[in-house]
XYZ file of N, CA, C and O in Angstrom:
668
model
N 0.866 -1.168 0.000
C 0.000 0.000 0.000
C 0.910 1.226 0.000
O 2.019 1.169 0.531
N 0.456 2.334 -0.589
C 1.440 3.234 -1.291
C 0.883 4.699 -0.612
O 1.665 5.562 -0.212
N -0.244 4.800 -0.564
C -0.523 5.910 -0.099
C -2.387 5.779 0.161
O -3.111 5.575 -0.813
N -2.889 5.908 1.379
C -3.994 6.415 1.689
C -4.356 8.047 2.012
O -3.781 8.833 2.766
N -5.696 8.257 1.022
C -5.951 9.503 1.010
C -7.357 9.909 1.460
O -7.911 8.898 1.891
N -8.107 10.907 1.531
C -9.669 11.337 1.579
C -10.147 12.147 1.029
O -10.078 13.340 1.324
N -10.915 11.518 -0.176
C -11.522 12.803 -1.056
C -13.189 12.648 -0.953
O -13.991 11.716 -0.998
N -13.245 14.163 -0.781
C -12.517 15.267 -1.117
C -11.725 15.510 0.024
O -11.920 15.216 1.204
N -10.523 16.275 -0.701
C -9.761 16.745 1.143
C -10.345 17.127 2.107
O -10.814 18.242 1.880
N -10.616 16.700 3.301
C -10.954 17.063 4.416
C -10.715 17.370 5.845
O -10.848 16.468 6.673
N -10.321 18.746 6.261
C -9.784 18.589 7.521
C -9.653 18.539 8.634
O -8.759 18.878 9.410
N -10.819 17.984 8.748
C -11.804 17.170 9.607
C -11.345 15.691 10.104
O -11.755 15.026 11.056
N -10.281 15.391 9.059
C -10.245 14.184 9.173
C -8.557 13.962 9.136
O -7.965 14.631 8.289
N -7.905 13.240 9.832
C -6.646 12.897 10.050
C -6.311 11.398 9.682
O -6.879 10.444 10.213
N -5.254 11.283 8.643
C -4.830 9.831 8.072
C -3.443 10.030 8.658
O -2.655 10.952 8.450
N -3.302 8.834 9.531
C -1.634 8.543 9.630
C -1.661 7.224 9.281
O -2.441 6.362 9.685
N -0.851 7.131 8.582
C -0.496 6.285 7.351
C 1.350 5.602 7.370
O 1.828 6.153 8.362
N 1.752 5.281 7.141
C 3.257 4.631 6.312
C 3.222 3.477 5.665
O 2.827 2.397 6.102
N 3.692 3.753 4.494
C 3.323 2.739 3.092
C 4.045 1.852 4.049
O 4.963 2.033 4.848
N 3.029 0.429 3.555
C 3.490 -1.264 3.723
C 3.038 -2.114 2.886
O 2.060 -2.092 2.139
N 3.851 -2.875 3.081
C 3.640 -4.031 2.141
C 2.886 -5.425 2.719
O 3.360 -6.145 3.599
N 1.362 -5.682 1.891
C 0.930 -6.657 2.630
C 1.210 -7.999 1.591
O 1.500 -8.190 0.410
N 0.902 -8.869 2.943
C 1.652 -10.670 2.427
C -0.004 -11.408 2.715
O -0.786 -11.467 3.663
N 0.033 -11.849 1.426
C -1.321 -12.655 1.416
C -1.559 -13.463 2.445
O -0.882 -14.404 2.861
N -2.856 -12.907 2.934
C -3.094 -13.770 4.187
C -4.611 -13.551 4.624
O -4.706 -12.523 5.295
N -6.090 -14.353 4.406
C -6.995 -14.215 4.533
C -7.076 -14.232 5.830
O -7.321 -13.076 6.175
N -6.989 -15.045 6.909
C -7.175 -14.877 8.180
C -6.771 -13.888 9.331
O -7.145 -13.948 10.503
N -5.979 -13.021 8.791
C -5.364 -11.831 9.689
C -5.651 -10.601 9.351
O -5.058 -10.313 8.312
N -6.377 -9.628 9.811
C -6.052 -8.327 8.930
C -4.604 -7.902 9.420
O -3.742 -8.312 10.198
N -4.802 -6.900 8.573
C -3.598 -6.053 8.555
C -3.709 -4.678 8.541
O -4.006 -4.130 7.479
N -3.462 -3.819 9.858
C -3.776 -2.648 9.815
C -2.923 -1.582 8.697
O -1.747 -1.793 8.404
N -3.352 -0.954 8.395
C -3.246 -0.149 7.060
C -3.222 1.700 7.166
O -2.616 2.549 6.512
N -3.988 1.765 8.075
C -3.617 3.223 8.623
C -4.781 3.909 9.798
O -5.976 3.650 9.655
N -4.516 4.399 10.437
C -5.248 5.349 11.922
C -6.262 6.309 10.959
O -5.712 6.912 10.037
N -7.693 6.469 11.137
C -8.319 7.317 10.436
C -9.025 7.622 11.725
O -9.720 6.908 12.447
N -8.354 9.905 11.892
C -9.266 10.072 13.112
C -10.454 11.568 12.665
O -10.202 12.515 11.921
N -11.556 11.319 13.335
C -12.429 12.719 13.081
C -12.323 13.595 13.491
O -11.815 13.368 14.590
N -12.485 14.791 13.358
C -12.332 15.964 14.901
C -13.125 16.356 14.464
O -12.941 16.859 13.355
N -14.847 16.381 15.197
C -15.362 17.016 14.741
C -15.394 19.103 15.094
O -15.850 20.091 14.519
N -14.672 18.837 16.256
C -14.458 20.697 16.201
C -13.730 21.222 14.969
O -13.621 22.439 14.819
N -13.152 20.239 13.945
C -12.453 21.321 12.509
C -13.403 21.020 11.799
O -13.341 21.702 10.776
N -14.660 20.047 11.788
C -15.240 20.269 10.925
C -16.995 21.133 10.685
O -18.117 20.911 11.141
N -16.408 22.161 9.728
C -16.940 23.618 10.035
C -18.241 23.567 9.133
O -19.111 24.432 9.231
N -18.334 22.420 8.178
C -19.804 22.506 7.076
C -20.054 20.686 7.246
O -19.228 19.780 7.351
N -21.683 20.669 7.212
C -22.381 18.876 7.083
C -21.634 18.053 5.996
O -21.904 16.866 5.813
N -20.515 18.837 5.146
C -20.139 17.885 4.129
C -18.673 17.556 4.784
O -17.783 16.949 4.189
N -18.620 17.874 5.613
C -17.343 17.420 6.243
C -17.590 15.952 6.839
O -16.683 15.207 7.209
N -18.880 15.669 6.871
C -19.216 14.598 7.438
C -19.104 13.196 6.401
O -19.034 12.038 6.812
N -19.107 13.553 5.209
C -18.803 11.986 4.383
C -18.131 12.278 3.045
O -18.185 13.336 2.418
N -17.700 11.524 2.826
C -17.303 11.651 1.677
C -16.249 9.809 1.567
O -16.844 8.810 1.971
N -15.122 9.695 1.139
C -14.576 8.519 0.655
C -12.674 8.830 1.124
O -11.902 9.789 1.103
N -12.611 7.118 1.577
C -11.411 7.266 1.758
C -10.550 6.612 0.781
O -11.372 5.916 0.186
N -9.224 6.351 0.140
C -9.093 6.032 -0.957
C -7.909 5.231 -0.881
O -6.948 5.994 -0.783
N -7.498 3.863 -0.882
C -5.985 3.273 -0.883
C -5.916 2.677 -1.566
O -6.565 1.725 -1.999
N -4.323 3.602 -1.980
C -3.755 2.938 -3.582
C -2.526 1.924 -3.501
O -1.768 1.997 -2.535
N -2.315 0.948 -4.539
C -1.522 0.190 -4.395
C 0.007 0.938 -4.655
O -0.189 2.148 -4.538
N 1.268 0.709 -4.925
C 2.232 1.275 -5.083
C 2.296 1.129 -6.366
O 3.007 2.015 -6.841
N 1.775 0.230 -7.361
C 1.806 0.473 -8.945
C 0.531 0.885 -9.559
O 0.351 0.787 -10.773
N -0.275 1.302 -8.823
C -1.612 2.037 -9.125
C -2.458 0.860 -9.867
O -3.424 1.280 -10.505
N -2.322 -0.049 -9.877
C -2.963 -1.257 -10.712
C -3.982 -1.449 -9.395
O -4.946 -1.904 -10.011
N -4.283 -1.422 -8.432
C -5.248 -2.107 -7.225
C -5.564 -0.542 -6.602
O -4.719 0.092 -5.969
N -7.095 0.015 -6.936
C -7.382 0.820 -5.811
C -8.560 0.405 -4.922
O -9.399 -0.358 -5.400
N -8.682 0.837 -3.701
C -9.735 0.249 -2.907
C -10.336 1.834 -2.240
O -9.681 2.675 -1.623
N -11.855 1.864 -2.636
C -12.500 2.968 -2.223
C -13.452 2.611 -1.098
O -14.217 1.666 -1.290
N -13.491 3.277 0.079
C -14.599 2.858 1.192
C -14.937 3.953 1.465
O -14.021 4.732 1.730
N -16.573 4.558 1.526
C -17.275 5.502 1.652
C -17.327 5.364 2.946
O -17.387 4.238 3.439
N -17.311 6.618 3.797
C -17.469 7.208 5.097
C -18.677 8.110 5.280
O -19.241 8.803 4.434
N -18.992 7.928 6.758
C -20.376 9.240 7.123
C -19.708 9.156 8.282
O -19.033 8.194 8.649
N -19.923 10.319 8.952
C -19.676 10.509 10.181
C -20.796 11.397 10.693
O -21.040 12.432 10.073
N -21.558 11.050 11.872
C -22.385 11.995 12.602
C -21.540 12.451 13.930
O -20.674 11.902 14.611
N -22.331 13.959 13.979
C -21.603 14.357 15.346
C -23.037 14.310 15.986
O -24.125 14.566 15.472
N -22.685 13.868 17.386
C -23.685 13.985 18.006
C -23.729 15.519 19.170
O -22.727 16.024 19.676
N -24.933 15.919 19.330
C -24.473 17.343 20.126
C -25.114 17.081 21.423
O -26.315 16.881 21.608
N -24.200 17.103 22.276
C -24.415 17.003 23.252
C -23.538 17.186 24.580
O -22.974 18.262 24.381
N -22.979 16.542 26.262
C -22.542 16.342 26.639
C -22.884 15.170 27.440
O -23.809 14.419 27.129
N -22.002 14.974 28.667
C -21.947 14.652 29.944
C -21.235 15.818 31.162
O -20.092 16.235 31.346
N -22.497 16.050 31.802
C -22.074 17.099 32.093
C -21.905 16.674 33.898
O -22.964 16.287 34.392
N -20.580 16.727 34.949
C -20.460 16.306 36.321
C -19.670 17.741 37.198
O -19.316 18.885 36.913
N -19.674 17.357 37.705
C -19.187 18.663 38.722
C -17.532 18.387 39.314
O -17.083 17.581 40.129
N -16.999 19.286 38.617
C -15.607 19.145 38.491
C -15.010 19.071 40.312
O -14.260 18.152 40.642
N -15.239 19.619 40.840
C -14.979 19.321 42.420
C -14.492 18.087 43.184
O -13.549 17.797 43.921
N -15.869 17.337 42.526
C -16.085 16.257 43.306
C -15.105 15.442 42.570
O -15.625 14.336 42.423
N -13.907 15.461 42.026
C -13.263 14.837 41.271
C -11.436 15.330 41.647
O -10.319 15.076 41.197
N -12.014 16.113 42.675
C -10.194 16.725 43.227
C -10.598 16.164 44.979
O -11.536 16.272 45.770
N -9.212 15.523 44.927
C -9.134 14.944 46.404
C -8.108 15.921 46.545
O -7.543 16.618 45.702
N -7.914 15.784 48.440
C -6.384 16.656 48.888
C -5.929 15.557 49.985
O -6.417 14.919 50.917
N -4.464 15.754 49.180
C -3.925 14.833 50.887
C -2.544 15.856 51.317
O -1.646 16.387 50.663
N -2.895 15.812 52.708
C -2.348 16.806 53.325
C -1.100 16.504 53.964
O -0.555 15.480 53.552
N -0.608 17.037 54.721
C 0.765 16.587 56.017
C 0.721 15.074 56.517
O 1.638 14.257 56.432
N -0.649 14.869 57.099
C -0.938 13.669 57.596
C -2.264 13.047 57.103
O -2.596 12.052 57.748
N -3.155 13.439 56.030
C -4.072 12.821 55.880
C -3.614 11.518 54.735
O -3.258 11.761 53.582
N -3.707 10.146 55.309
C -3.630 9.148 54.414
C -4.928 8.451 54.158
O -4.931 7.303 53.715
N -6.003 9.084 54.413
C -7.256 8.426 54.453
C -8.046 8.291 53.159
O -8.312 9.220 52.397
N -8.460 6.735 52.979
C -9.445 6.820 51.364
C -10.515 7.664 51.625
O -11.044 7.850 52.721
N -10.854 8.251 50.372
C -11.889 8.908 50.478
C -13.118 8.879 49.090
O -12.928 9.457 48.020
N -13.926 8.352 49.314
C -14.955 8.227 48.182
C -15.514 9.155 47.580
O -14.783 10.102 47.869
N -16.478 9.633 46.802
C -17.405 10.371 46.417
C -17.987 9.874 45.169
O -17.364 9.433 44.204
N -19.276 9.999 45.303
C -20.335 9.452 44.438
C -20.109 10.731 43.098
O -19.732 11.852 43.440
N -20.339 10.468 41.820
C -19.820 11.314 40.360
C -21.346 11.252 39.958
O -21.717 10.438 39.112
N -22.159 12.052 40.523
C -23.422 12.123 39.294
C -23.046 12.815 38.204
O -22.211 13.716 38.292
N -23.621 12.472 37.056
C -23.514 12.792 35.707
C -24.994 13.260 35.276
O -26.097 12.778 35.536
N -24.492 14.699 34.304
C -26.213 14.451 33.846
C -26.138 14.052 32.357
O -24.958 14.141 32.020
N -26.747 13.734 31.544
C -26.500 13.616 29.842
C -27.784 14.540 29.611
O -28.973 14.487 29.926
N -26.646 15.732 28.644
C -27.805 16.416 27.942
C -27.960 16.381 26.436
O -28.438 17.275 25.738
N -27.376 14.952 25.956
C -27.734 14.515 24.681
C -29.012 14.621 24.512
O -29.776 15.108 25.346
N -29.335 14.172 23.416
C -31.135 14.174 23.046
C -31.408 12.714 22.943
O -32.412 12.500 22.265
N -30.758 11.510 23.461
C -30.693 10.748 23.706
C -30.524 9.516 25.235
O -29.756 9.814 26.150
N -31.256 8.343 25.269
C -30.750 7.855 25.988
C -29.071 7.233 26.053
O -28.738 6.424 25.187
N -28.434 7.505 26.728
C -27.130 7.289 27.008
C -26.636 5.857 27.352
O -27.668 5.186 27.346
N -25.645 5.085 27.632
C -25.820 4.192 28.261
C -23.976 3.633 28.618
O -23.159 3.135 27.844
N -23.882 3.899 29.734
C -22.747 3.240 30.543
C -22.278 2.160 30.661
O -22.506 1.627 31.747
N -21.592 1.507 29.833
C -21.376 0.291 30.135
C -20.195 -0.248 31.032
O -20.303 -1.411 31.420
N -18.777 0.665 31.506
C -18.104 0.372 32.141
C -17.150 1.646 32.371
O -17.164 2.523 31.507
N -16.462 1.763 33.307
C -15.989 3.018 34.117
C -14.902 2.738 34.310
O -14.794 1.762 35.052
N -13.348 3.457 33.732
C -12.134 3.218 34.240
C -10.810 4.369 34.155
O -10.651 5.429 33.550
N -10.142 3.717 34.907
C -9.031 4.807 35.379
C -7.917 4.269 34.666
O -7.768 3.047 34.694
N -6.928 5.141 33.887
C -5.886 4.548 33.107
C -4.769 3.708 34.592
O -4.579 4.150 35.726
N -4.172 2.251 33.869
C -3.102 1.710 35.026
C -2.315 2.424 35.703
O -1.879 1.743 36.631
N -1.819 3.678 35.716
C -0.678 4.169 36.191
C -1.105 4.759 37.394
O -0.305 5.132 38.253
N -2.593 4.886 37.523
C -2.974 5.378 38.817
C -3.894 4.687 39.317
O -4.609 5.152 40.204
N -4.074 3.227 38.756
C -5.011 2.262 39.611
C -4.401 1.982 41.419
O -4.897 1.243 42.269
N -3.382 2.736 41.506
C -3.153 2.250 42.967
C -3.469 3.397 44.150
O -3.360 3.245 45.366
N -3.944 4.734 43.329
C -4.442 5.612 44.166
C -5.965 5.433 43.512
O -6.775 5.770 44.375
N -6.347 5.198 42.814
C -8.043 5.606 42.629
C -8.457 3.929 41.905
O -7.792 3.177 41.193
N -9.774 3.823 42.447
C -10.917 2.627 41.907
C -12.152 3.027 41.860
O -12.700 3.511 42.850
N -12.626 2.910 40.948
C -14.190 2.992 40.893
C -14.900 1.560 41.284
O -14.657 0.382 41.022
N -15.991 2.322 42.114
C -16.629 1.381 42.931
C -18.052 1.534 42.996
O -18.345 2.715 42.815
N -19.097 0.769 43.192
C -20.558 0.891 43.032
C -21.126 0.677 41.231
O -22.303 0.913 40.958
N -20.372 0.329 40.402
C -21.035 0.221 39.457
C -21.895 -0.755 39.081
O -21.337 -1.837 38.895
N -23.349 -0.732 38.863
C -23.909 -1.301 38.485
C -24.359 -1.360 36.756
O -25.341 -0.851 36.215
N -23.173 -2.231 36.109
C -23.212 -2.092 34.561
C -24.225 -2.948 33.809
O -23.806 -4.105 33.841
N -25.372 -2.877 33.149
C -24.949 -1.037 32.100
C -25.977 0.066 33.048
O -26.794 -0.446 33.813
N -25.909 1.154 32.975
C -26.310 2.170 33.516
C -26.993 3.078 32.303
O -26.256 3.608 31.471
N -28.592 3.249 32.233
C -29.054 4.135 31.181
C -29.142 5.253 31.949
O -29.176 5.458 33.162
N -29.184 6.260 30.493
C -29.232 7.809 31.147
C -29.922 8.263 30.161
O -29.589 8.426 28.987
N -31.283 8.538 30.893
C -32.374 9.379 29.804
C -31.514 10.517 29.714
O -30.617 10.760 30.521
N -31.924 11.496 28.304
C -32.013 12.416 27.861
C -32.430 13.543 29.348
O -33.487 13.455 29.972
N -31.489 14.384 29.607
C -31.351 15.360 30.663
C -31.703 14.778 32.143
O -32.285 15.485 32.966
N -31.325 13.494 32.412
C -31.452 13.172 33.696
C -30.207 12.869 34.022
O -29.348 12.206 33.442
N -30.227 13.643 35.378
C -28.905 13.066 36.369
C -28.877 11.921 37.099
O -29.943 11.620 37.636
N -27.538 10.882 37.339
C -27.106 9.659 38.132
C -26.437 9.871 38.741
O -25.991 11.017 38.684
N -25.785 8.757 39.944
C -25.037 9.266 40.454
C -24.237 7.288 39.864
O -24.259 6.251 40.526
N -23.654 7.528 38.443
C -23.217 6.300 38.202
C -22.139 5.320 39.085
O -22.331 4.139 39.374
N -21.285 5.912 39.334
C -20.297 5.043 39.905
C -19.559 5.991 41.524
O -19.110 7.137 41.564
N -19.641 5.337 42.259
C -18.149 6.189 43.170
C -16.561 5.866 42.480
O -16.064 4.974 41.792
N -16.184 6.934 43.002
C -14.391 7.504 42.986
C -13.928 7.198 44.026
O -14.261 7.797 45.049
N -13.067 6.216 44.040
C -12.132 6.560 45.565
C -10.443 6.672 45.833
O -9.547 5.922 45.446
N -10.397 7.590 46.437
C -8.779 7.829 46.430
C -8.059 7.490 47.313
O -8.265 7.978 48.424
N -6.738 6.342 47.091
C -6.465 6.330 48.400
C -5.140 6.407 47.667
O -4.559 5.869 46.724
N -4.886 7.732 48.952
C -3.792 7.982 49.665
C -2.569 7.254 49.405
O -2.902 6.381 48.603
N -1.383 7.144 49.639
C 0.005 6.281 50.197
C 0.536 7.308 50.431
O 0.237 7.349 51.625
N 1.155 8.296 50.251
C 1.850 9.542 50.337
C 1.076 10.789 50.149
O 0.281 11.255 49.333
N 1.818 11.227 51.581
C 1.151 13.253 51.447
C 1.515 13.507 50.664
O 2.294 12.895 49.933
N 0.918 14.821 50.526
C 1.464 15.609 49.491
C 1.101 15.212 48.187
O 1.532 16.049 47.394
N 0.426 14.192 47.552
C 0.757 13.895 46.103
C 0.259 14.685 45.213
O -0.577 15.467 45.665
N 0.476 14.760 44.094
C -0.051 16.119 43.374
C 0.009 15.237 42.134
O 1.122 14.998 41.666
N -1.242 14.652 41.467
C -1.450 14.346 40.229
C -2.464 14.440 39.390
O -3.541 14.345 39.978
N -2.568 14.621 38.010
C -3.782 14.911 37.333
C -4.000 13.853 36.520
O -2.998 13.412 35.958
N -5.534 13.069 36.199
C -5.463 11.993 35.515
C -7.191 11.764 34.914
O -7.936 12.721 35.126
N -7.703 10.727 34.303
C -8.855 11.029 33.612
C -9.305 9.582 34.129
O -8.707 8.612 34.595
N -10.962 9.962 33.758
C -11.553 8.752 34.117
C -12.531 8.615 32.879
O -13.101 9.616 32.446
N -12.779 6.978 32.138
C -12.962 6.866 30.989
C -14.459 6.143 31.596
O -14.493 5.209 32.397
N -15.708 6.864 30.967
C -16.710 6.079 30.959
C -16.998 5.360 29.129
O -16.886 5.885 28.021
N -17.368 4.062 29.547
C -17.145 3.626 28.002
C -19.018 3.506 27.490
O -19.819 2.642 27.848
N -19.153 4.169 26.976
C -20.553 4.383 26.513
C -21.012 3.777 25.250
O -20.281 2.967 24.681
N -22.362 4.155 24.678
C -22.704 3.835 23.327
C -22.525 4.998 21.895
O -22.530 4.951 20.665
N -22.387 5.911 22.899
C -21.848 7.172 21.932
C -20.342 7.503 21.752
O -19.998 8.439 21.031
């Protein structure tokens, strides 16, 4: 594969790519290149489809796959607070707090699992989840607790928590 492209150009849309060479083989794919959306660059509804295009390196084999992309408008909207712990001189104590969420999609929502990247599974776990978790259209939950524990004062770190949804 020689070069993957998107026409019409769009820059909305991000190809990282490096030509390879594939070896016949029905049972394996073979990844071929990262195709990402953003929908904040994309500024008109035709940013939303159009075709992605990969050519062989002697132009004899092209393969065209049509794209749509919807943005959905909406959020998840929680209260940033309840998401900063403090540990002090001497406080080593876990400390929980329940994360209501509201969804103000125009949709029901739906939670299927709640997680903290590994590097800080030894200060924070989510706890109380009962998976899957729906979320009408503008109603608040209180989906999962947060809990932080402690090993060292003082710690000072910033980190994200991934709810894995249907949107």
């Amino acid at each position: 594969i020689s070069n993957v492209t998107v026409v019409p150009p769009n820059g909305a849309i991000h190809v990282d790519f490096r030509p390879v060479q594939l070896k016949p083989d029905v049972l394996q794919p073979t990844p071929v290149a990262l195709i990402s959306f953003s929908a904040s660059k994309a500024t008109h509804p035709k940013q939303g489809m159009g075709k992605i295009v990969v050519r062989s390196k002697t132009d004899n084999y092209k393969l065209t796959i049509p794209y749509q992309a919807f943005v959905l408008h909406g959020s998840l909207v929680y209260d940033r607070n309840k998401t900063m712990f403090y540990t002090g001189q001497s406080s080593l104590k876990n400390t929980s707090r329940e994360l209501p969420i509201t969804n103000t999609f125009n949709f029901t929502l739906v939670v299927y699992n709640v997680s903290v990247p590994p590097d800080v599974q030894q200060y924070f776990s989510v706890e109380n989840l009962t998976s899957p978790v729906h979320l009408a259209s503008q109603e608040t939950v209180s989906v999962f607790t947060l809990t932080f524990h402690p090993n060292v004062t003082l710690l000072h770190l910033t980190t994200s928590v991934h709810l894995h949804t249907n949107a």
